Short mmCIF file of C-alpha atoms and ligand atoms in Angstrom, two decimals:
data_model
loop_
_atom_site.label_atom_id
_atom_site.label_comp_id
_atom_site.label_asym_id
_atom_site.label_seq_id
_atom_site.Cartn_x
_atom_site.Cartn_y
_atom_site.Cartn_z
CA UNK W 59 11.59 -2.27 10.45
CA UNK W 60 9.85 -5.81 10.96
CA UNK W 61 13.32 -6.70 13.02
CA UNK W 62 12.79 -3.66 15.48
CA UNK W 63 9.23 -4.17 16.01
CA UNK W 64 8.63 -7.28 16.94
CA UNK W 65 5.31 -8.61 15.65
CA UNK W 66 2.64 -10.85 17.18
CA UNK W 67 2.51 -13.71 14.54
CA UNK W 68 -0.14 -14.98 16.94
CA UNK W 69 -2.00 -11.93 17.49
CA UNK W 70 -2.12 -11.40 13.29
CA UNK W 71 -3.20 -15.14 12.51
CA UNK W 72 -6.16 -14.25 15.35
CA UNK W 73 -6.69 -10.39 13.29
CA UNK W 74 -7.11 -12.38 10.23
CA UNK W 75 -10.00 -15.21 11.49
CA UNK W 76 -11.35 -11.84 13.11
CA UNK W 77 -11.73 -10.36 9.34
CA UNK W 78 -13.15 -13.82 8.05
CA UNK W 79 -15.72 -14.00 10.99
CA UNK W 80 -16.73 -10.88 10.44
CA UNK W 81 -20.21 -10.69 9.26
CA UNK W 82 -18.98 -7.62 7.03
CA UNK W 83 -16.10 -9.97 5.96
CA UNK W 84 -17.32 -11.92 3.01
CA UNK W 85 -15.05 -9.72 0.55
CA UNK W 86 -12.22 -12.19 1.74
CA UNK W 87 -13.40 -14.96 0.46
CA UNK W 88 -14.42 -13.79 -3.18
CA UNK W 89 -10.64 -14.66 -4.89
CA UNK W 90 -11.41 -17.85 -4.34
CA UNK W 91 -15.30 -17.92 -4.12
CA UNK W 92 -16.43 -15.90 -6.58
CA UNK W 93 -19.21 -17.23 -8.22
CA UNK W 94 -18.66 -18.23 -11.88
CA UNK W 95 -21.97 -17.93 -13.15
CA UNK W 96 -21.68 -14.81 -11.94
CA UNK W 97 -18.67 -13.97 -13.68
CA UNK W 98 -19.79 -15.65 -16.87
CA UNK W 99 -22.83 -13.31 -16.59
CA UNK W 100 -20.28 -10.13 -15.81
CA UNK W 101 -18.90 -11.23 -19.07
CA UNK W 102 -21.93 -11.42 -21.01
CA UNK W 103 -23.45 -8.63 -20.46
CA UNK W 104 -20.17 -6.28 -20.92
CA UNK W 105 -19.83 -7.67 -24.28
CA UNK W 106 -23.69 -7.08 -25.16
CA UNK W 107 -22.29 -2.97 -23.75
CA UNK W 108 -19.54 -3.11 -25.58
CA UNK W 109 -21.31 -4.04 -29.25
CA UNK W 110 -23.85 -1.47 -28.86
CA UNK W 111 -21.91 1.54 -26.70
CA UNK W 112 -19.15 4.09 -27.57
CA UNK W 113 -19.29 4.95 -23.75
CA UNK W 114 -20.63 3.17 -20.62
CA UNK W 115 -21.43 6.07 -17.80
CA UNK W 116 -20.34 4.69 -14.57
CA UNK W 117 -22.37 6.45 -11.85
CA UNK W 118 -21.56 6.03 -8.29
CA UNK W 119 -19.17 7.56 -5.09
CA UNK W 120 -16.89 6.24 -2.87
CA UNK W 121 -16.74 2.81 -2.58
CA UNK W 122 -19.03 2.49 -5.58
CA UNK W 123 -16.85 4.02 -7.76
CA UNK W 124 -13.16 4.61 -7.00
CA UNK W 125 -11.60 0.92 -7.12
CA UNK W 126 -12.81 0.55 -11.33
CA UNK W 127 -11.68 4.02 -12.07
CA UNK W 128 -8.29 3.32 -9.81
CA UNK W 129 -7.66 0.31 -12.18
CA UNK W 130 -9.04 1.93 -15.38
CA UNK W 131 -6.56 4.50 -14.47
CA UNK W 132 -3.13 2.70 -13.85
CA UNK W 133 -4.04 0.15 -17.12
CA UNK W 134 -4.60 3.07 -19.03
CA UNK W 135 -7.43 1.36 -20.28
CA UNK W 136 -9.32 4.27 -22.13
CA UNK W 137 -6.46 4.02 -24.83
CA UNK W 138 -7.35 1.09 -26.11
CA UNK W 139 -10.97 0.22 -24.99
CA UNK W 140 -13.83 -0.59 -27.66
CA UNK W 141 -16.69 1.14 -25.46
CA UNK W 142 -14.75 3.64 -22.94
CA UNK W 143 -15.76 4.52 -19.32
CA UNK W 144 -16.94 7.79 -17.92
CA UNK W 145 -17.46 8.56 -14.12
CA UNK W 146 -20.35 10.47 -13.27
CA UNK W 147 -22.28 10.58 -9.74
CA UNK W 148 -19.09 11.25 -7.68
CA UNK W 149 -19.62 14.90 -6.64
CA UNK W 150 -22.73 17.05 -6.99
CA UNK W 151 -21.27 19.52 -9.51
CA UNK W 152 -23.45 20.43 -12.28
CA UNK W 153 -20.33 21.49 -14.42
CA UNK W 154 -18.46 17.69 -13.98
CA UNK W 155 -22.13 16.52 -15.47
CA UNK W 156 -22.31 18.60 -18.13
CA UNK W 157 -19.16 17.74 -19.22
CA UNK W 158 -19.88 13.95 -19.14
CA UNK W 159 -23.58 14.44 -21.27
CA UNK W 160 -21.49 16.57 -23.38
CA UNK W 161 -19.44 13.77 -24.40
CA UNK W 162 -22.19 11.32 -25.08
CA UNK W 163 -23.85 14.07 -27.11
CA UNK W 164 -24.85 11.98 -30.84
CA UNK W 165 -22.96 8.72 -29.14
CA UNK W 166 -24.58 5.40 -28.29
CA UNK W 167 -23.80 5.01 -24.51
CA UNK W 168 -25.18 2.94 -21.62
CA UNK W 169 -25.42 3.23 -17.73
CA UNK W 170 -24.12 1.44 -14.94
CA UNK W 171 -25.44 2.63 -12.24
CA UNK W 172 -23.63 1.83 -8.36
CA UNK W 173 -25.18 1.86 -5.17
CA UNK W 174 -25.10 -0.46 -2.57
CA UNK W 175 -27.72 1.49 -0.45
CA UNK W 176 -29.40 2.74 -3.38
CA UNK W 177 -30.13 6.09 -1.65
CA UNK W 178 -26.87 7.82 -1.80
CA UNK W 179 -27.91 11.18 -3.29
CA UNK W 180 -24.85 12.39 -5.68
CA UNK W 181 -25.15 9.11 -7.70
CA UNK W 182 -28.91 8.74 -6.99
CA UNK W 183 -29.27 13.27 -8.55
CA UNK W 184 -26.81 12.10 -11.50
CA UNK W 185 -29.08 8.61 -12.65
CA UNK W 186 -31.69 11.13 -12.70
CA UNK W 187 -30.27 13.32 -15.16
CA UNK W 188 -28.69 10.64 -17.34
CA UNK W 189 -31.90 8.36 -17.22
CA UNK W 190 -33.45 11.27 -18.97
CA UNK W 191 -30.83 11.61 -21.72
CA UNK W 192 -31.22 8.22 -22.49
CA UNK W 193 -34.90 8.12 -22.75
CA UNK W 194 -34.24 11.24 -24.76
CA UNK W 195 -32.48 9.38 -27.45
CA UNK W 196 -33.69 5.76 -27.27
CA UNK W 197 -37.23 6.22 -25.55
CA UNK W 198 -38.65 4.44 -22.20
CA UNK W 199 -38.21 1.21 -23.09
CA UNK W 200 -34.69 1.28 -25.03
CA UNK W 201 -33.56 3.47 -22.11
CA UNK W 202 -34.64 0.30 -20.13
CA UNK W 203 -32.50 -2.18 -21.68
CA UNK W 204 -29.27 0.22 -21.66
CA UNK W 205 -29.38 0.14 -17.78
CA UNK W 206 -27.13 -1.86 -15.68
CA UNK W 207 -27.97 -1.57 -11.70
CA UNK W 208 -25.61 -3.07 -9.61
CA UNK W 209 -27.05 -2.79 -5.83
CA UNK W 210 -28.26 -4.70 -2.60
CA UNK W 211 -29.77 -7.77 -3.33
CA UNK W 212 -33.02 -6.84 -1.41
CA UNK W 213 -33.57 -3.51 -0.53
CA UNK W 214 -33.02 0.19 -1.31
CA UNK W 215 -34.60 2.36 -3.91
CA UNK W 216 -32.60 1.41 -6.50
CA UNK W 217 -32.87 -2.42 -5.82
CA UNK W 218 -36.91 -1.62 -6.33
CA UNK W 219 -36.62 0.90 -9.31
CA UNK W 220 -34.53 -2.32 -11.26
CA UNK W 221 -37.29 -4.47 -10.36
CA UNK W 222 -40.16 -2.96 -11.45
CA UNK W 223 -38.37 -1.35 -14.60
CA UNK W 224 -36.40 -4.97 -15.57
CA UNK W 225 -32.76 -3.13 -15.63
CA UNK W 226 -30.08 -6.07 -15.98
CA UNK W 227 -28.78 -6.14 -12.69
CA UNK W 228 -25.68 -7.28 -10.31
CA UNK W 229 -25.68 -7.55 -6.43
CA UNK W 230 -23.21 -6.55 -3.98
CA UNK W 231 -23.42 -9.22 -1.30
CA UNK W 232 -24.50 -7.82 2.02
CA UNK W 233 -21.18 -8.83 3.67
CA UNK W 234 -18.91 -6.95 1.86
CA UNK W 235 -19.10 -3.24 2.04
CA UNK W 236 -18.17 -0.01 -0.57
CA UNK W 237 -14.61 -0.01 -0.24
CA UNK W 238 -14.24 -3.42 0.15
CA UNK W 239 -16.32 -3.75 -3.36
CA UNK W 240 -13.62 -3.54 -6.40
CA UNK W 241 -13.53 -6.80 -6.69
CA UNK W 242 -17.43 -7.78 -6.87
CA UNK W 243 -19.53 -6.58 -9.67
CA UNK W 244 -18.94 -3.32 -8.47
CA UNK W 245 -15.67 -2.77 -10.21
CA UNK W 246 -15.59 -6.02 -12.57
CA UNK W 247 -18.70 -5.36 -14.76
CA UNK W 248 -17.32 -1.80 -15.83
CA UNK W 249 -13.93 -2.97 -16.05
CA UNK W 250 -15.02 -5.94 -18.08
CA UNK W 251 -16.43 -3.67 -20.40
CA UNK W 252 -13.29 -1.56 -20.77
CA UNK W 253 -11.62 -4.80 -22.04
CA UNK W 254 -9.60 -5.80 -18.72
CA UNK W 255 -8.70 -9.10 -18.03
CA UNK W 256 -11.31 -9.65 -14.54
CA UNK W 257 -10.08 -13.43 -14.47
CA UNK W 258 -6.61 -12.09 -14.32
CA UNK W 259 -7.45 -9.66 -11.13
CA UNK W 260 -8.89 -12.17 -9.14
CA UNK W 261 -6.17 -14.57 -9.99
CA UNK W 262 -3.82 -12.01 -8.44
CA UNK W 263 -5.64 -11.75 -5.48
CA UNK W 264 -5.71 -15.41 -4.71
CA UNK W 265 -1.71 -15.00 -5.15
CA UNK W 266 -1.72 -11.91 -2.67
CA UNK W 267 -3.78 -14.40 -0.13
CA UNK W 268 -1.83 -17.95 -0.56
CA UNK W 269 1.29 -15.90 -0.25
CA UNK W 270 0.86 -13.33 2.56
CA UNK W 271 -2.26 -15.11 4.70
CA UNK W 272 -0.67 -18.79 5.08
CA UNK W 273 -1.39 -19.17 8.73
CA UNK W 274 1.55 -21.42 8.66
CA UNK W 275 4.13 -18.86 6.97
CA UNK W 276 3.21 -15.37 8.71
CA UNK W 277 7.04 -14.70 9.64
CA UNK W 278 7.06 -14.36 5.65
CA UNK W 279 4.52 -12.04 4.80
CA UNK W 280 4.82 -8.75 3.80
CA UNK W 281 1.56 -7.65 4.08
CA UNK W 282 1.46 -8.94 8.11
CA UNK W 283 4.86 -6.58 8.51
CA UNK W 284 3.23 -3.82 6.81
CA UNK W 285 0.21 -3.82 8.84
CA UNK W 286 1.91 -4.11 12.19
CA UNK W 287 5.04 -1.49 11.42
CA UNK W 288 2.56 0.84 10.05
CA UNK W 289 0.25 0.44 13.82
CA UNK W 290 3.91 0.36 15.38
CA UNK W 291 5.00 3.85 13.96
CA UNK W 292 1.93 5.73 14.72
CA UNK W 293 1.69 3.82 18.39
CA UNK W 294 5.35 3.92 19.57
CA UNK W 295 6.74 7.17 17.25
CA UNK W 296 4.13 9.24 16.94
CA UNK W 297 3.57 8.73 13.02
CA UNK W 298 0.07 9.94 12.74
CA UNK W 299 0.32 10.36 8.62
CA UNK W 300 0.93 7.80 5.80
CA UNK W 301 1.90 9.16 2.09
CA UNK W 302 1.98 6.68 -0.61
CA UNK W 303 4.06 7.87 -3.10
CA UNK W 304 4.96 6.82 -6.83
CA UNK W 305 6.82 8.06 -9.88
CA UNK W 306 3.84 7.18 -12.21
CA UNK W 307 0.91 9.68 -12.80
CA UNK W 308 -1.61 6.79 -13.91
CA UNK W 309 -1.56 5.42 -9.94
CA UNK W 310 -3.37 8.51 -9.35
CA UNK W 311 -6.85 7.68 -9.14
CA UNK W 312 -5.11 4.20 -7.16
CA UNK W 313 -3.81 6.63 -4.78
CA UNK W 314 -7.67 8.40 -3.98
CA UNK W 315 -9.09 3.89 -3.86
CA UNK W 316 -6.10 3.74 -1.24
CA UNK W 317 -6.90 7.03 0.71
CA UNK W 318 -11.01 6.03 0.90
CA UNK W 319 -9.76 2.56 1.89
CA UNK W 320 -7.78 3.62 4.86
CA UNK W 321 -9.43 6.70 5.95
CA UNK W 322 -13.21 5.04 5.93
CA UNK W 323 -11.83 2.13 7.73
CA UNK W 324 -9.18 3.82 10.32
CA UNK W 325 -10.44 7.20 11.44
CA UNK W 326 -12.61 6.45 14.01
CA UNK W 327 -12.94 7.05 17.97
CA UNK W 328 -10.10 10.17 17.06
CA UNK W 329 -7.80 7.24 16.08
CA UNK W 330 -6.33 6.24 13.04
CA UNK W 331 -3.33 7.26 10.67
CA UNK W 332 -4.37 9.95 8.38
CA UNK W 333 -3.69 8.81 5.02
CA UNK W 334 -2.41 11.11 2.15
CA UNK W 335 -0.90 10.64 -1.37
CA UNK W 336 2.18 12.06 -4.03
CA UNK W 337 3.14 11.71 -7.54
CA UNK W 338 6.87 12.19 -7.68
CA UNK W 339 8.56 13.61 -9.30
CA UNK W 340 5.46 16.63 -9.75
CA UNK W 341 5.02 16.60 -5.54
CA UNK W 342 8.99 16.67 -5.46
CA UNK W 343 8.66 20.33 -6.53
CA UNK W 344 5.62 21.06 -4.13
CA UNK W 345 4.78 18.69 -1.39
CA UNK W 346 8.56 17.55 -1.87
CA UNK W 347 9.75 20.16 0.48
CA UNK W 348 7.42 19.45 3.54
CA UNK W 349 8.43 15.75 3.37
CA UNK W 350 11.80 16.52 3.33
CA UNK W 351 11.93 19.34 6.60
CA UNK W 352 8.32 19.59 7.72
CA UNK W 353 6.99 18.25 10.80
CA UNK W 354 8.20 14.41 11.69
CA UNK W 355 4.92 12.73 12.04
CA UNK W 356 4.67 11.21 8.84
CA UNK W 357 5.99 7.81 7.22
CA UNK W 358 6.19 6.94 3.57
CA UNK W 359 4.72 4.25 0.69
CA UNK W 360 6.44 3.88 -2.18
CA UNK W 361 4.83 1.87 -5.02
CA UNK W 362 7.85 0.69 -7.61
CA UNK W 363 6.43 -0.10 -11.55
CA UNK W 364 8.60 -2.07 -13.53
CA UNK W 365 10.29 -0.46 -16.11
CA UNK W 366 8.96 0.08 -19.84
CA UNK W 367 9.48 -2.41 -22.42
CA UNK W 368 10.51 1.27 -25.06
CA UNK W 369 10.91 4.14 -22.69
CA UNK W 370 11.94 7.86 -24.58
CA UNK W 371 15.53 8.29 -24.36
CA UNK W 372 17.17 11.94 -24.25
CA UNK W 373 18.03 12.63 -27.50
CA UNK W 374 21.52 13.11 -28.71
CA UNK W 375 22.33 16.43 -29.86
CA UNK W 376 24.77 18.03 -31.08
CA UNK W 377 24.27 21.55 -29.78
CA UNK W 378 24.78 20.77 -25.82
CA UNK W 379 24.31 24.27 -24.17
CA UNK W 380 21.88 23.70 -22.28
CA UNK W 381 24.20 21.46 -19.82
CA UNK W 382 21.96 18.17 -20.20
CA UNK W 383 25.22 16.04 -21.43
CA UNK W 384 25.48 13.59 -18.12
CA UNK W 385 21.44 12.71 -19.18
CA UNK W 386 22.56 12.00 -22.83
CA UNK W 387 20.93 8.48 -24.35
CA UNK W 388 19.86 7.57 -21.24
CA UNK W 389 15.89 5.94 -20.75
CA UNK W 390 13.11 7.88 -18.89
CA UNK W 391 12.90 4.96 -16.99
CA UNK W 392 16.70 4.82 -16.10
CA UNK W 393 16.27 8.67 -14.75
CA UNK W 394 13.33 7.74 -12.97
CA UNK W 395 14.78 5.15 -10.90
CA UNK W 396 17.11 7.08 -9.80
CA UNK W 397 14.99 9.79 -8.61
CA UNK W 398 13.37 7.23 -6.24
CA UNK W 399 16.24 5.87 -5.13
CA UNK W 400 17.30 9.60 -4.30
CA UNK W 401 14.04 10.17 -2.61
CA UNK W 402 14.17 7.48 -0.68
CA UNK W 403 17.88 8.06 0.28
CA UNK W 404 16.72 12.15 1.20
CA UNK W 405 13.93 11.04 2.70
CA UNK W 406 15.45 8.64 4.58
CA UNK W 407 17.93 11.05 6.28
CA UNK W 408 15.43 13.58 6.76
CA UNK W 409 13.67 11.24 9.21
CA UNK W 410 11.42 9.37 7.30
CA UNK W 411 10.35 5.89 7.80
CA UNK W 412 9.70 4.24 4.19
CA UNK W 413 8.33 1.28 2.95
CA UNK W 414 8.72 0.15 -0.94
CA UNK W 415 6.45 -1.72 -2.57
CA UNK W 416 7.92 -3.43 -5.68
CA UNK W 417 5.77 -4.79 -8.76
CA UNK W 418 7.39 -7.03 -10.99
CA UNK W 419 5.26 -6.71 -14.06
CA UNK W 420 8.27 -6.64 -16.70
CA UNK W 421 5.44 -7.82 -19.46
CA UNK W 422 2.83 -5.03 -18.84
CA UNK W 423 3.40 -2.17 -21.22
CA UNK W 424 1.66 0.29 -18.18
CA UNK W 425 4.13 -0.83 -16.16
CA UNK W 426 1.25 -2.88 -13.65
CA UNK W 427 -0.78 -5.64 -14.79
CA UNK W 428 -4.22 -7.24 -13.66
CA UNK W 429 -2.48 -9.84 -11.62
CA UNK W 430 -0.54 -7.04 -9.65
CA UNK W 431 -3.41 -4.80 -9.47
CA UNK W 432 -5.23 -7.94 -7.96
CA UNK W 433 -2.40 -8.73 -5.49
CA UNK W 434 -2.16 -5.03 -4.23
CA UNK W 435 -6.11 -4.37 -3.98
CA UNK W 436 -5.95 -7.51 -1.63
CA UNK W 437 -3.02 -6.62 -0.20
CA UNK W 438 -4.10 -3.19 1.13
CA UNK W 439 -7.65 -4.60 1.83
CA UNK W 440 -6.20 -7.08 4.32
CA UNK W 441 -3.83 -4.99 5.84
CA UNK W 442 -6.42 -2.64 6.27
CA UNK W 443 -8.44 -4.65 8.10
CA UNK W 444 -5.97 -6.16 10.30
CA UNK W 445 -4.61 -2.49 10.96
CA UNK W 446 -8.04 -1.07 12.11
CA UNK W 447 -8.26 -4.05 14.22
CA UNK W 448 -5.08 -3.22 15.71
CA UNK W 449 -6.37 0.35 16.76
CA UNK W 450 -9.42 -0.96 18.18
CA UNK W 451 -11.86 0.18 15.66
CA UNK W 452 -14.25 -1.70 13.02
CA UNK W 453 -13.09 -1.88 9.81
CA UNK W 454 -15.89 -1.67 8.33
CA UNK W 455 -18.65 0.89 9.11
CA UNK W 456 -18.36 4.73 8.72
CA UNK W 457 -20.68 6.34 11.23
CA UNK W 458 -19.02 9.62 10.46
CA UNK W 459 -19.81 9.78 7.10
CA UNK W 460 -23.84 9.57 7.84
CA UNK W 461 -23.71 12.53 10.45
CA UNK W 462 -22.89 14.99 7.39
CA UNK W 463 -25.79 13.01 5.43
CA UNK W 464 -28.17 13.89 8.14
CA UNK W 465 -27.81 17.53 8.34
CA UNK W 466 -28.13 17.83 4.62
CA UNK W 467 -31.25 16.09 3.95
CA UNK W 468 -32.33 17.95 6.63
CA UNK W 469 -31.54 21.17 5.00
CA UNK W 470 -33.19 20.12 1.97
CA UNK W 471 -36.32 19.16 3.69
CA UNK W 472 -35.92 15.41 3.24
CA UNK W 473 -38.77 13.75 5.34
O1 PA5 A 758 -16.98 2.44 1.48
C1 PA5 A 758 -18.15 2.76 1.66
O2 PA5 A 758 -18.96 2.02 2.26
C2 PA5 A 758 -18.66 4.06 1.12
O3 PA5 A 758 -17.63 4.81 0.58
C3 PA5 A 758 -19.72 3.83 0.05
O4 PA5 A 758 -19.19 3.05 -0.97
C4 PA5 A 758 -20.24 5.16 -0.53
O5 PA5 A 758 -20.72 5.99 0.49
C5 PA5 A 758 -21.34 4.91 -1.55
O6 PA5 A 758 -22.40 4.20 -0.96
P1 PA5 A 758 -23.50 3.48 -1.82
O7 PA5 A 758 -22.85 2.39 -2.61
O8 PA5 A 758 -24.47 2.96 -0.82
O9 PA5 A 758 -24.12 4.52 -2.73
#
């Protein structure tokens, strides 16, 4: 691909001062700004929520809450955390709530609440509810000191409401927006608490940057070919849908970070590739056959794990009726592999333009570690950027997404 396209190693070095100009930019410079009294303070305080909480209720949407849960997710972190996350303020269903005070029911538990605005309603409806649980079971003032607000350094209704009650409380810096977040107190204070390494994701985000943003090295860099083949197959073939695809159910919830990431930042002016997500081998025997014969506007992601340290084997037995003799003693992981490569192969000569993504993690039992998630949370956040850029739209706002806001507070009588 990067050999038929032809890319503008001048235009991307420009795309990329672009980003750090950008007054909604600042999220570029945090793996190797970050503050480390802030961190030291991230640290802190999620051991203070870890001693005294089974569970630490995450509430927040969108930007404010898929990147920790993406990460939570693909470490499979609530296996062996001390004080375990729940999500809560990322729909407005009373049933998904019920479910989440149903679990703290007789528990010790804390809040972190998430809003950069501090007025979005679902999280705003769902702090409400929770506040009151709290206060239930450890009164107004303990309720107090089992709050964590992390918000706007200035404004918004939550920024006030921390103030005047004395919650412990992180910022999210006014240049860096929702989606752009994970890697500000946003995501690192919950996942902190979960017992993930936060040093370790930054770490691999300064990788992702040295390697793929040298100014000096762009011929080299994946993430530069990825942004401008991805603009190139939706401007010169008519590619108007990416899938990212993997063979590993805990990339899930990394699959619905990715999705927010592109489609806040893209779909704008009626531009921008729509972006969509599989788990092979489950979507092989669903979404498996459109991707194989349905329409040819799409191109494909692949995300490769490394392979487990002790995968299952298929046992031996004696009694081989039921024809699975060719699988015999081989790994999970061996089987796996070669479904991909198969996919790729079918895919491939069904039309299908696809990029793979490899991690090399061979010491991470989950298959992806820290430092990858780090490198690939930069990596998409970049090419993000640059790839908006490239369709002419900002990266960074999401005018659509207040128009809905608008009509419903109006609905509800909101002044
Ligand atoms: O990426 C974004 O900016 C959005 O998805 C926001 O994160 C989301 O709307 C939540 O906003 P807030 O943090 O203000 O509650």
């Amino acid at each position: 691909m990067k050999d038929a396209i032809n890319i503008d190693y001048a235009l991307s070095a420009e795309l990329i001062e672009n980003i750090k100009k950008d007054p909604m930019g600042d999220w570029f410079d945090i793996p190797d700004n970050h503050s480390k009294e802030e961190l030291q303070k991230i640290k802190e305080v999620a051991e203070k929520v870890r001693n005294e909480s089974d569970y630490l209720v995450c509430i927040g949407i969108g930007g404010s809450y898929l990147g920790a849960r993406a990460i939570y997710e693909a470490l499979d972190l609530s296996e062996t955390a001390k004080c375990k996350l729940l999500f809560a303020g990322n729909s407005m269903s009373s049933r998904a709530l019920k479910k989440v005070l149903k679990k703290i029911e007789g528990k010790d538990f804390s809040i972190n609440v998430i809003s950069k605005s501090g007025t979005t309603l679902e999280p705003a409806i769902a702090f409400r509810v929770l506040k009151q649980a709290l206060i239930d079971k450890y009164g107004e003032e303990g309720a107090k000191k089992r709050i964590v607000a992390t918000t706007d350094p200035e404004t918004g209704a939550l920024h006030d409401e921390a103030k005047k009650n004395g919650y412990e409380t992180f910022e999210i810096p006014f240049g860096v927006g929702g989606r752009y977040s994970v890697l500000t107190a946003v995501g690192l204070f919950p996942l902190a608490v979960a017992g993930c390494n936060i040093d370790k994701l930054l770490e691999g985000a300064r990788n992702c940057k040295d390697t793929q943003l040298n100014l000096n090295a762009l011929e080299n860099s994946m993430l530069v070919s990825y942004a401008f083949s991805r603009f190139y197959l939706y401007d010169e073939c008519g590619c108007d849908t990416e899938v990212l695809a993997s063979f590993e159910p805990n990339l899930m919830y990394f699959n619905e970070w990715w999705k927010q990431l592109f489609g806040e930042s893209e779909g704008k002016n009626h531009q921008g590739i729509f972006p969509a997500s599989v788990i092979y081998s489950t979507d092989l025997h669903s979404l498996g056959q459109y991707m194989q014969e349905g329409r040819r506007n799409i191109f494909e992601t692949f995300i490769k794990l490394s392979p487990e340290k002790d995968p299952l084997t298929v046992p031996d037995l004696k009694d081989d009726s039921d024809g699975l003799a060719y699988v015999e003693g081989k790994a999970f992981t061996e089987i796996t592999d070669k479904a991909l490569e198969a996919t790729i192969k079918a895919h491939d000569a069904g039309g299908i333009s696809t990029f793979t993504i490899e991690v090399l993690d061979s010491e991470s039992e989950s298959g992806i570690s820290e430092l990858s998630l780090g490198f690939l949370i930069f990596f998409f956040e970049t090419a993000c950027a640059m790839s908006s850029m490239l369709h002419g739209v900002n990266p960074f706002d999401q005018p659509g997404v207040e128009k809905y806001k608008k009509e419903m507070f109006h609905l509800l009588g909101k002044e």
